[in-house]
Coordinates of C-alpha atoms and ligand atoms in Angstrom, one line a residue:
M190 CA 0.2 0.3 -0.1
I191 CA 1.3 3.7 -0.5
V192 CA 0.1 6.8 0.5
V193 CA 0.6 9.9 -1.8
T194 CA 1.1 13.1 0.5
K195 CA -0.6 16.3 -0.3
H196 CA 1.5 19.2 -2.2
S197 CA 1.0 21.6 0.3
T198 CA 2.1 19.6 3.3
S199 CA 5.5 20.6 4.8
E200 CA 8.2 17.7 5.5
E201 CA 7.5 18.5 9.6
E202 CA 3.7 17.3 8.6
I203 CA 5.0 14.7 6.8
L204 CA 7.1 13.2 9.2
K205 CA 4.2 13.6 11.7
L206 CA 1.7 11.4 9.3
M207 CA 5.0 8.8 9.0
E208 CA 5.1 8.2 13.1
E209 CA 1.1 8.6 13.5
L210 CA 0.3 5.7 10.7
Q211 CA 3.9 4.0 12.1
S212 CA 2.2 3.7 15.6
T213 CA -1.5 2.7 14.5
Y214 CA -0.4 -0.1 11.9
P215 CA 1.8 -2.9 12.6
V216 CA 4.3 -2.2 9.6
Q217 CA 7.2 -0.1 8.4
I218 CA 6.7 2.6 6.3
Q219 CA 9.3 4.2 4.0
K220 CA 9.4 7.9 2.7
I221 CA 10.5 8.7 -0.7
T222 CA 10.6 11.8 -1.9
G223 CA 10.1 12.0 -5.7
S224 CA 9.8 14.7 -7.9
G225 CA 6.5 16.6 -7.0
C226 CA 5.5 14.3 -4.3
T227 CA 6.0 12.5 -1.4
V228 CA 5.3 8.9 -1.5
L229 CA 4.8 6.6 1.9
G230 CA 5.4 2.8 0.8
F231 CA 3.5 0.4 3.7
I232 CA 6.0 -2.8 3.6
G233 CA 4.1 -5.5 5.8
D234 CA 0.6 -6.7 6.1
T235 CA -1.3 -4.1 5.2
S236 CA -4.7 -6.8 4.9
T237 CA -6.1 -5.4 7.5
I238 CA -5.7 -1.7 7.4
D239 CA -8.5 0.9 6.4
M240 CA -8.0 2.7 3.3
M241 CA -10.9 5.3 4.0
Q242 CA -9.8 6.1 7.1
I243 CA -6.2 7.2 5.8
Q244 CA -7.7 8.8 2.8
E245 CA -10.0 11.1 4.8
D246 CA -6.8 12.7 6.5
R247 CA -6.0 16.2 5.5
R248 CA -2.5 15.8 4.3
V249 CA -3.4 12.8 2.3
E250 CA -4.0 13.2 -1.6
R251 CA -4.5 9.4 -1.9
V252 CA -4.2 5.9 -1.0
M253 CA -3.4 3.1 -3.0
R254 CA -3.1 -0.7 -3.1
V255 CA 0.1 -1.9 -4.6
S256 CA -1.1 -5.0 -6.5
E257 CA 2.2 -6.8 -6.8
P258 CA 4.2 -9.0 -4.4
F259 CA 7.5 -6.6 -4.1
K260 CA 7.8 -3.2 -2.2
K261 CA 11.3 -2.2 -2.0
A262 CA 11.6 -2.7 -5.7
N263 CA 8.0 -1.4 -6.8
R264 CA 8.2 1.8 -9.0
A265 CA 5.1 2.4 -7.2
F266 CA 7.4 2.9 -4.0
H267 CA 10.2 4.8 -5.8
P268 CA 9.0 6.7 -8.9
D269 CA 12.4 8.2 -9.9
D270 CA 14.9 5.8 -11.4
T271 CA 17.7 4.2 -8.9
I272 CA 21.4 5.0 -10.4
I273 CA 24.1 2.8 -8.5
E274 CA 27.3 4.8 -8.2
V275 CA 30.2 2.7 -7.6
G276 CA 33.9 4.2 -8.2
G277 CA 32.6 7.0 -9.8
R278 CA 30.7 5.6 -12.5
K279 CA 26.8 5.5 -12.5
I280 CA 24.4 2.3 -13.2
G281 CA 21.4 3.7 -14.4
G282 CA 20.3 6.9 -15.4
K283 CA 21.6 8.7 -18.6
D284 CA 24.9 6.3 -18.5
I285 CA 24.8 2.9 -20.2
A286 CA 27.1 1.0 -18.0
I287 CA 29.4 -1.5 -20.1
I288 CA 30.9 -4.4 -18.4
A289 CA 33.4 -6.4 -20.0
G290 CA 36.2 -9.3 -19.9
P291 CA 36.3 -12.9 -20.1
C292 CA 34.2 -15.4 -19.2
S293 CA 36.8 -17.1 -16.3
V294 CA 39.8 -16.0 -15.0
E295 CA 42.6 -17.7 -16.1
S296 CA 45.7 -16.2 -16.1
E297 CA 47.3 -12.7 -14.6
E298 CA 48.7 -12.1 -18.6
Q299 CA 45.2 -13.3 -19.6
I300 CA 42.7 -10.5 -17.1
V301 CA 45.6 -7.9 -17.0
E302 CA 45.8 -7.8 -21.2
V303 CA 41.9 -8.1 -21.5
A304 CA 40.7 -5.5 -19.1
E305 CA 43.4 -2.8 -20.6
A306 CA 41.9 -3.7 -24.1
V307 CA 38.3 -3.1 -23.2
K308 CA 39.3 0.0 -20.8
A309 CA 40.8 1.4 -24.0
S310 CA 37.5 0.9 -26.1
G311 CA 34.8 2.4 -23.5
A312 CA 34.9 -0.4 -20.4
T313 CA 33.5 0.9 -17.4
F314 CA 33.2 -2.3 -15.0
L315 CA 36.1 -5.5 -15.9
R316 CA 34.3 -8.7 -15.5
G317 CA 36.2 -12.5 -15.0
G318 CA 34.7 -15.7 -13.1
A319 CA 37.0 -16.6 -10.1
Y320 CA 33.7 -19.4 -8.4
K321 CA 32.6 -20.9 -12.1
P322 CA 28.8 -22.9 -11.7
R323 CA 30.1 -25.5 -14.6
T324 CA 27.0 -27.9 -15.5
S325 CA 30.0 -30.7 -15.4
P326 CA 32.1 -30.6 -12.1
Y327 CA 34.3 -32.1 -14.6
A328 CA 35.4 -28.6 -16.4
F329 CA 37.3 -25.6 -15.0
Q330 CA 36.0 -24.7 -11.6
G331 CA 37.6 -21.2 -11.8
L332 CA 41.1 -20.1 -10.1
E333 CA 39.0 -19.6 -7.1
E334 CA 40.9 -17.5 -4.6
D335 CA 43.8 -17.3 -6.6
G336 CA 41.0 -15.8 -9.8
L337 CA 40.0 -12.9 -7.3
E338 CA 43.4 -11.7 -6.7
L339 CA 44.1 -11.7 -10.2
L340 CA 41.5 -9.6 -10.5
K341 CA 42.6 -7.2 -7.9
I342 CA 46.2 -6.8 -9.8
A343 CA 43.9 -5.9 -13.0
R344 CA 42.3 -3.3 -11.3
E345 CA 45.1 -1.8 -10.0
K346 CA 46.6 -1.7 -13.6
T347 CA 42.9 -0.3 -15.0
G348 CA 41.2 1.6 -12.3
L349 CA 38.1 -0.9 -13.5
P350 CA 36.1 -1.2 -10.9
I351 CA 35.5 -5.4 -10.6
V352 CA 32.6 -7.5 -11.3
T353 CA 32.6 -11.5 -10.4
E354 CA 30.6 -14.2 -9.2
I355 CA 29.5 -15.3 -5.7
M356 CA 28.9 -19.4 -5.5
N357 CA 29.3 -19.5 -1.8
P358 CA 27.6 -17.9 1.3
H359 CA 30.9 -18.4 3.1
T360 CA 32.8 -16.3 0.8
I361 CA 31.0 -13.1 1.5
D362 CA 32.9 -11.6 3.3
K363 CA 35.9 -12.1 1.3
F364 CA 33.7 -10.9 -1.7
V365 CA 33.0 -7.8 0.6
E366 CA 36.1 -6.7 0.8
D367 CA 37.7 -7.9 -2.3
V368 CA 34.9 -6.8 -5.3
D369 CA 33.3 -3.6 -6.1
I370 CA 30.1 -5.4 -7.5
I371 CA 28.7 -9.0 -6.3
Q372 CA 27.4 -11.2 -9.0
V373 CA 24.8 -13.4 -8.1
G374 CA 24.5 -16.0 -11.4
A375 CA 21.3 -17.5 -12.9
R376 CA 21.6 -20.7 -10.7
N377 CA 21.5 -19.1 -7.4
M378 CA 18.8 -16.5 -8.5
Q379 CA 16.6 -18.2 -5.8
N380 CA 19.2 -19.2 -2.9
F381 CA 17.3 -17.3 -0.8
S382 CA 19.6 -17.8 2.2
M383 CA 22.4 -15.9 0.3
L384 CA 20.2 -13.6 -1.0
K385 CA 19.6 -12.8 2.9
E386 CA 22.9 -12.4 3.9
L387 CA 23.9 -10.2 0.7
G388 CA 20.6 -8.1 1.7
Q389 CA 22.8 -7.6 5.1
T390 CA 25.9 -6.3 3.0
R391 CA 26.3 -2.7 1.6
K392 CA 27.9 -3.6 -1.7
P393 CA 26.1 -3.5 -5.0
I394 CA 24.8 -6.8 -6.1
L395 CA 24.5 -7.8 -9.7
L396 CA 21.2 -10.0 -10.2
K397 CA 21.0 -12.3 -12.9
R398 CA 17.7 -13.5 -13.9
G399 CA 17.3 -17.3 -13.5
L400 CA 16.9 -20.3 -16.2
S401 CA 13.8 -20.5 -15.9
S402 CA 12.6 -17.4 -14.2
T403 CA 9.6 -15.4 -14.5
I404 CA 9.8 -11.6 -14.2
E405 CA 7.9 -11.5 -10.6
E406 CA 9.9 -14.0 -9.4
W407 CA 13.5 -12.3 -10.2
I408 CA 12.2 -9.4 -9.3
M409 CA 11.3 -11.0 -5.9
A410 CA 15.0 -12.1 -5.6
A411 CA 15.6 -8.6 -5.4
E412 CA 13.5 -7.8 -2.8
Y413 CA 15.0 -10.5 -0.7
I414 CA 18.2 -8.4 -0.7
M415 CA 16.5 -4.9 -0.5
A416 CA 14.5 -6.1 2.1
G417 CA 17.5 -6.9 4.7
G418 CA 18.4 -3.5 3.8
N419 CA 20.9 -3.4 0.7
E420 CA 19.1 -1.6 -2.2
Q421 CA 21.9 -1.4 -4.7
V422 CA 20.4 -3.9 -6.6
I423 CA 20.9 -4.2 -10.6
L424 CA 19.1 -6.5 -12.4
C425 CA 20.4 -8.6 -15.0
E426 CA 18.4 -10.2 -18.2
R427 CA 20.6 -13.1 -19.7
G428 CA 18.4 -15.2 -21.7
I429 CA 15.5 -17.8 -20.4
R430 CA 14.8 -21.7 -21.3
T431 CA 12.5 -21.4 -24.2
F432 CA 12.0 -24.8 -26.7
E433 CA 14.0 -22.9 -28.8
N434 CA 17.6 -24.4 -28.9
Y435 CA 19.3 -22.4 -31.8
T436 CA 20.6 -19.8 -29.5
R437 CA 22.1 -21.1 -25.8
N438 CA 19.1 -19.3 -24.6
T439 CA 16.3 -16.8 -25.4
L440 CA 17.3 -13.3 -25.1
D441 CA 13.5 -11.8 -23.5
L442 CA 14.2 -8.4 -24.9
S443 CA 10.4 -7.1 -23.6
A444 CA 11.5 -8.4 -20.1
I445 CA 13.4 -5.0 -19.9
C446 CA 10.2 -3.0 -20.8
A447 CA 8.6 -4.8 -18.0
V448 CA 11.3 -4.6 -15.2
K449 CA 11.3 -0.6 -16.5
K450 CA 7.7 -0.1 -15.5
L451 CA 7.4 -2.4 -12.6
S452 CA 10.7 -1.5 -10.7
H453 CA 13.1 1.8 -10.6
L454 CA 16.2 -0.6 -10.3
P455 CA 18.6 -0.3 -13.4
V456 CA 19.0 -3.4 -15.7
I457 CA 21.5 -4.4 -17.8
V458 CA 21.5 -7.3 -20.9
D459 CA 24.2 -10.0 -20.9
P460 CA 24.1 -10.9 -24.8
S461 CA 27.1 -13.4 -24.2
H462 CA 25.1 -16.1 -22.0
A463 CA 21.8 -15.0 -24.1
T464 CA 22.7 -15.9 -27.4
G465 CA 25.6 -17.9 -26.9
M466 CA 26.6 -17.3 -30.0
K467 CA 29.4 -14.8 -30.4
F468 CA 28.0 -13.1 -33.8
M469 CA 24.9 -12.1 -31.9
V470 CA 26.5 -10.3 -29.6
E471 CA 26.8 -6.9 -31.9
P472 CA 23.2 -6.8 -32.7
M473 CA 22.0 -7.9 -29.2
C474 CA 23.5 -4.6 -27.9
M475 CA 21.9 -2.4 -29.9
A476 CA 18.5 -4.4 -28.9
A477 CA 19.6 -3.4 -25.4
I478 CA 19.8 0.1 -25.7
A479 CA 16.7 0.2 -27.9
A480 CA 14.6 -1.6 -25.4
G481 CA 16.1 0.9 -22.7
A482 CA 18.8 -1.3 -21.0
D483 CA 20.7 0.6 -18.6
G484 CA 24.0 -1.5 -19.7
V485 CA 25.5 -4.6 -20.9
I486 CA 27.7 -7.0 -19.7
I487 CA 29.7 -8.7 -22.4
E488 CA 32.3 -11.6 -22.4
V489 CA 35.9 -10.4 -24.2
H490 CA 38.7 -12.7 -24.5
N491 CA 42.1 -12.3 -26.1
N492 CA 42.1 -15.7 -27.6
P493 CA 38.5 -16.9 -28.1
A494 CA 39.3 -20.5 -29.4
K495 CA 41.6 -21.4 -26.2
A496 CA 38.9 -19.8 -23.7
L497 CA 38.7 -22.6 -20.8
C498 CA 35.1 -21.5 -20.6
D499 CA 32.6 -19.9 -23.2
G500 CA 35.1 -19.2 -26.6
A501 CA 32.0 -19.8 -28.6
Q502 CA 30.0 -16.6 -27.0
S503 CA 33.1 -14.5 -26.4
I504 CA 34.3 -11.8 -28.8
T505 CA 38.0 -10.4 -29.3
P506 CA 38.9 -7.3 -28.2
E507 CA 39.4 -6.1 -31.5
D508 CA 35.1 -6.8 -32.3
F509 CA 35.0 -5.2 -28.7
E510 CA 35.9 -1.6 -30.3
R511 CA 33.6 -2.2 -32.8
V512 CA 31.0 -3.1 -30.9
I513 CA 31.1 -0.2 -28.3
N514 CA 31.7 2.5 -31.4
K515 CA 28.9 1.4 -33.4
M516 CA 26.9 1.3 -29.2
R517 CA 27.9 5.0 -29.1
R518 CA 26.1 6.1 -32.1
Y519 CA 22.7 3.8 -31.2
T520 CA 22.9 5.2 -27.2
A521 CA 22.9 9.1 -28.6
L522 CA 20.0 8.4 -30.4
E523 CA 18.4 7.1 -26.9
E524 CA 19.7 10.6 -25.7
R525 CA 22.0 8.8 -23.0
Q526 CA 25.7 8.2 -23.1
I527 CA 29.0 5.7 -23.0
S528 CA 31.5 8.2 -20.7
G529 CA 34.0 5.2 -20.6
G530 CA 37.3 4.9 -23.0
R531 CA 37.2 9.1 -23.9
Ligands
PEP265 C1 28.7 -15.9 -16.0 O1 28.4 -14.1 -16.0 O2 29.7 -16.0 -16.1 C2 27.4 -16.9 -16.2 C3 27.4 -17.9 -15.6 O3 26.6 -16.4 -15.8 P1 24.6 -16.5 -16.0 O4 24.6 -17.1 -14.4 O5 24.0 -15.6 -16.4 O6 24.8 -17.9 -16.6
MN266 MN1 30.2 -17.5 -19.5

């Protein structure tokens, strides 16, 4: 449920109203000051609250029930777009975030070379998996802690903040210390105990959409993190399972429009995992911009043919340069910008 206050209501009166509501009803109230109005969002069980009674208050413009099960992630609670700042770079708003790097960190030489190349072309963040969720237990599982150390070296050399996937709640403290954005992979999107623990941190979380998750389930996963007090969540559409098997997954571009309508959280697109094929990365990046995405996360490898993971969908640094240059033209059409690399 949300209460919109009248324009004429002073800040002092709004705070008093909040206090009164909080002492009358068993809910938590969140105050959101948007452009032109103040919204009081009720979090908790609102089923027994008499809306008419609140509506009669002289300070209240309107009372509305929110039909969606998510609250903190709901745009009704927070009409303005959320902008997340990491190391002086923004995700959301006018800027298009460009996260690039290999699927997995393989060696110091590899990660530093890729980091330097993608930075020069315009990447604003470096990606690279240290702990890898592989379908086969016999496949390369990542360099784990050593991989985190190599990412830190690449950050030191380039200044790019690092994004990497967490697989186990026991490593949260280490990730909080070492990493700039913690990625929750598709396979862990509904690992609720891990989401709750990440909610206790104050690190930005990149939350990938589950392999077969609905948009509502995905936003509810973000709500788990936000309910704990960590409101810095970036959603990532990375393709879903459908009957189509030509591509690795099916990129659900319309999900971007849906999420933008339902939620204030930034949303980015992963064209690499969504398609599984390098030749589709470029057109899907342009499509992501047209659909209103706030950024992309792209797999880039200096030698895709020898990559230890996801070589078929990884583009070279030269391809990346071309993709970003084309994206700059598309982002300008949308009155947005890529601020890296210039
Ligand atoms: C990845 O980003 O390397 C990854 C494993 O992605 P996803 O969780 O989307 O499959
Ligand atoms: Mn990958």
